[in-house]
XYZ file of C-alpha atoms in Angstrom:
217
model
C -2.169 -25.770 -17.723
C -2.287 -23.417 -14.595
C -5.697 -21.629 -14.022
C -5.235 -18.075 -15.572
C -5.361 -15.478 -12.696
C -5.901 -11.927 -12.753
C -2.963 -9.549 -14.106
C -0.367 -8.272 -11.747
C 0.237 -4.699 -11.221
C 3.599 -2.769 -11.878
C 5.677 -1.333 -9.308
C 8.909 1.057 -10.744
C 11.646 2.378 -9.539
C 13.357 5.710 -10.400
C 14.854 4.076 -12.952
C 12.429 1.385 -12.902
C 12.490 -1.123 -10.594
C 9.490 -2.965 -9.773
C 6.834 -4.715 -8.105
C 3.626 -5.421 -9.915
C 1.196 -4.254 -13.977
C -2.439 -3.789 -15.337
C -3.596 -5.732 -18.301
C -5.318 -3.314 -20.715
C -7.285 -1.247 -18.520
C -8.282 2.502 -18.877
C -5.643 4.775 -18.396
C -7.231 6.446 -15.385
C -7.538 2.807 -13.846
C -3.693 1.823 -14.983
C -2.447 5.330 -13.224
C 0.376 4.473 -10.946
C 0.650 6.261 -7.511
C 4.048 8.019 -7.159
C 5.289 7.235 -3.716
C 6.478 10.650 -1.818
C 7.700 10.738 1.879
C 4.929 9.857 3.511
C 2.901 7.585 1.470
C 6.459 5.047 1.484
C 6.658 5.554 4.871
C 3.136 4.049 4.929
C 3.565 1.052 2.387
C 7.021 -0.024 3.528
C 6.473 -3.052 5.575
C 6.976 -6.269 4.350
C 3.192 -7.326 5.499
C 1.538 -4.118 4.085
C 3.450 -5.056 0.475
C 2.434 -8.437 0.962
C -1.339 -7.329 1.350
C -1.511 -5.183 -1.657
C 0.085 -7.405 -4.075
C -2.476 -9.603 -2.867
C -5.491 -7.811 -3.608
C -3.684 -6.649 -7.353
C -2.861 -10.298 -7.687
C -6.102 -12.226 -6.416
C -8.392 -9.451 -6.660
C -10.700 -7.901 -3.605
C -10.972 -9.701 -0.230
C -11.475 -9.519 3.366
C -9.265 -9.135 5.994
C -9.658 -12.920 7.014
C -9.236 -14.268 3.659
C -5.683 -12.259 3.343
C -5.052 -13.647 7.013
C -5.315 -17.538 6.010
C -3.729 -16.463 1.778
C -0.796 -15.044 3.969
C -0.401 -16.827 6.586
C -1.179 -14.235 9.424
C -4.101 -13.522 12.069
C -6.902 -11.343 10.832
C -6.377 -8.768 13.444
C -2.931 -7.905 11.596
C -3.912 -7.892 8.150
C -6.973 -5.399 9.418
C -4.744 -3.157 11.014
C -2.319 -3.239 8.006
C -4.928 -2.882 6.058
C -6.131 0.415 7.637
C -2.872 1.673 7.317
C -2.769 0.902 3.586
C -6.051 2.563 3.210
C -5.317 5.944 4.918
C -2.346 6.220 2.470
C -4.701 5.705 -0.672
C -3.004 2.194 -1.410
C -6.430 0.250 -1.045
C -10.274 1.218 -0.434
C -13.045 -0.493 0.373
C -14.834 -2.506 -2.310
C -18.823 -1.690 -2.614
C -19.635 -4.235 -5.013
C -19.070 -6.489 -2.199
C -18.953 -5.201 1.196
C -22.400 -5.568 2.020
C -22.664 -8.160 4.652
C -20.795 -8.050 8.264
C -16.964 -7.932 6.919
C -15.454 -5.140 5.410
C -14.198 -6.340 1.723
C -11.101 -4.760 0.188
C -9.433 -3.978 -3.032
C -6.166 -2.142 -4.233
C -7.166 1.450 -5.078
C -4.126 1.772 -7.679
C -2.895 -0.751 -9.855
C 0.995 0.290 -10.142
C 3.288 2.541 -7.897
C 6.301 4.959 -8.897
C 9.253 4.822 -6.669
C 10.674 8.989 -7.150
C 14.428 8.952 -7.235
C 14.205 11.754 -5.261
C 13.215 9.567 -1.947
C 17.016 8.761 -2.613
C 18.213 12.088 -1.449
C 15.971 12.524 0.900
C 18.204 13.421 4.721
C 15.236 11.979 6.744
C 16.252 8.366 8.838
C 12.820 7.513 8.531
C 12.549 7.983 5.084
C 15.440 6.124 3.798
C 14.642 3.420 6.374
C 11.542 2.975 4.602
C 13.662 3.114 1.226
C 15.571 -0.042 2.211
C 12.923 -2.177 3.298
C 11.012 -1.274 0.127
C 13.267 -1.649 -1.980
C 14.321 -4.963 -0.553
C 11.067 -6.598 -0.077
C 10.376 -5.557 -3.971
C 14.050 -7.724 -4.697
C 12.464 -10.676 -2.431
C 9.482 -10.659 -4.102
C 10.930 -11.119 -7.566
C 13.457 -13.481 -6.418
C 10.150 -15.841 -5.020
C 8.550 -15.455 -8.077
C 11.109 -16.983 -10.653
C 11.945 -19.194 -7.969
C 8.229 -20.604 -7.912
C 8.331 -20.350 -11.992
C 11.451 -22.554 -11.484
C 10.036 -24.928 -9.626
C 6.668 -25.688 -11.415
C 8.219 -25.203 -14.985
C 6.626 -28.901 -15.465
C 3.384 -27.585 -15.424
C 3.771 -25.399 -18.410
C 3.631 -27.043 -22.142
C 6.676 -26.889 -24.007
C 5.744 -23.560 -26.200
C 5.825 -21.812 -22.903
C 9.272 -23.103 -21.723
C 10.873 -21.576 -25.069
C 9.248 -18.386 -25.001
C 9.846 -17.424 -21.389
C 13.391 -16.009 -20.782
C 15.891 -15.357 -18.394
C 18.830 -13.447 -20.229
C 21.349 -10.981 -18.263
C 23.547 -7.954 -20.256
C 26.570 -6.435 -19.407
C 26.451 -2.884 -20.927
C 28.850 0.109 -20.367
C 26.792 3.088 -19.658
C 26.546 6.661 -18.455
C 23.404 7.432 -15.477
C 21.700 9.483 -18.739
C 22.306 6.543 -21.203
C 20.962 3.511 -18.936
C 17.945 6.536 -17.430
C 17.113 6.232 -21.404
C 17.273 2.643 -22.001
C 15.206 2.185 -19.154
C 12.636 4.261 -20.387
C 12.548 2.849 -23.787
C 12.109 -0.696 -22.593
C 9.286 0.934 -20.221
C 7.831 1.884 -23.393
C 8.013 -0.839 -25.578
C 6.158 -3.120 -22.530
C 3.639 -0.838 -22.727
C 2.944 -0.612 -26.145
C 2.610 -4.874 -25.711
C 0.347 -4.204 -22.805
C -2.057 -1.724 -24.211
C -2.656 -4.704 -27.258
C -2.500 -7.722 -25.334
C -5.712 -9.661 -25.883
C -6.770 -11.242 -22.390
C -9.485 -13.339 -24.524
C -7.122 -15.379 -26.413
C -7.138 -18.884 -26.043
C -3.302 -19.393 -24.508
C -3.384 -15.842 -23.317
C -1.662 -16.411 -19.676
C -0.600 -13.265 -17.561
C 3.030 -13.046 -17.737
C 5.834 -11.276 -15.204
C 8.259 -9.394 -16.535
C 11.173 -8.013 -13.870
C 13.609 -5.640 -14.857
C 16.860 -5.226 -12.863
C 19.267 -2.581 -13.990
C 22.394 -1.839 -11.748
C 25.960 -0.175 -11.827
C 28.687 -2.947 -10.586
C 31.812 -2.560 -9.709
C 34.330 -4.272 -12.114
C 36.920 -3.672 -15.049
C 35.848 -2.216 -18.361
C-alpha cells in the first residue's frame, strides 16, 4: 500500500469547480480564500498553482526542494514564490525557517473561485480566468490519470470503492447552482468525521465537474 500523505486542499469554482481539501482541521484553518481581481491575477500561472498545491499536498518546503519536486531552477520557484506570498497564498513557516533558507507553507488550505470574475470586462482578468481555470482541468485530468496508472498498487477493497461515474441531468442554472451546493455539503459533513487515525484511512480526491452541453433533450 502507498505511503499515506498529507490531505489535499479544495479549490471551487462558482459553482464549484476545484483544485485541492483539508482533512478535519479547525474551521479558521479550513477557511478558503475567495479569489477577487487581483489575488487571481496573482495565482494564475501554471508554476505558481503548481507551487501551492505543492506545499498543501507535501506540506512546507524550501524554494530548492519545490525546484527539484517540480522540476524547475530554484531561482523561479523563489520568485513565484514571492509572488504567491504577497497575494496571501503562502507565508513563511517559523517552525522551520531557522537556518540559511527561507522555508514555506500554504497560508490557506482551499480557494473560492467568485462567479463574478466571470463578468468581469477587464482582459487581464479573464486572461487570468482561462489559465486558471484550465490548469485546475489539467490538474485533475493528471491525477486520475496517475490513479489509472498505479491502480495495481491499491488492494482490491480500494478498486471497488473508488468511482468514476458521469450523469446526464436536465437542469435550470438555479437547479444545478443547488445540486452543487448540496453535494458541497454532504462532502463536508464526510470531511468534518473522517478519522485520519484509522488503520486503512488513505486521503482520497474527489473532483467534481458540472457543465451545460450542447445536445438534444
Amino acid at each position: 500500500m502507498p505511503e499515506k500523505p498529507e490531505p489535499e486542499p479544495d479549490t471551487s469554482a462558482p459553482t464549484p469547480a476545484s483544485a485541492e481539501a483539508p482533512a478535519p482541521a479547525p474551521t479558521a484553518e479550513r477557511a478558503a480564500k475567495v479569489l477577487d481581481p487581483r489575488s487571481l491575477r496573482g495565482l494564475a500561472h501554471p508554476l505558481r498553482i503548481q507551487l501551492l498545491r505543492a506545499l498543501r499536498h507535501h506540506g512546507p518546503a524550501t524554494a530548492s526542494q519545490l525546484a527539484e519536486r517540480l522540476g524547475e531552477s530554484s531561482g523561479a520557484t523563489s520568485y513565484h514564490l514571492r509572488q504567491l506570498a504577497a497575494h496571501g497564498f503562502v507565508e513563511d513557516d517559523p517552525e522551520r525557517g531557522k537556518g540559511r533558507e527561507r522555508w514555506w507553507k500554504a497560508a490557506v488550505q482551499g480557494t473560492t473561485f467568485d462567479e463574478a470574475l466571470y463578468e468581469n470586462t477587464d482582459p487581464e482578468v479573464q486572461g487570468a480566468v482561462e489559465i486558471y481555470l484550465h490548469e485546475i482541468a489539467t490538474i485533475h485530468t493528471q491525477e486520475l490519470s496517475t490513479y489509472l496508472g498505479t491502480r495495481h498498487e491499491w488492494a482490491d477493497v480500494w478498486l471497488g470503492a473508488s468511482d468514476m461515474s458521469d450523469f446526464t441531468l436536465h437542469l435550470s442554472p438555479d437547479r444545478l447552482r443547488e445540486l452543487d451546493g448540496r453535494l458541497h455539503a454532504l462532502i463536508n459533513e464526510y470531511r468534518d468525521t473522517e478519522d485520519r487515525e484509522a488503520p486503512d484511512s488513505q486521503r482520497v480526491r474527489m473532483h467534481l465537474h458540472a457543465f451545460p452541453q450542447h445536445g438534444e433533450n
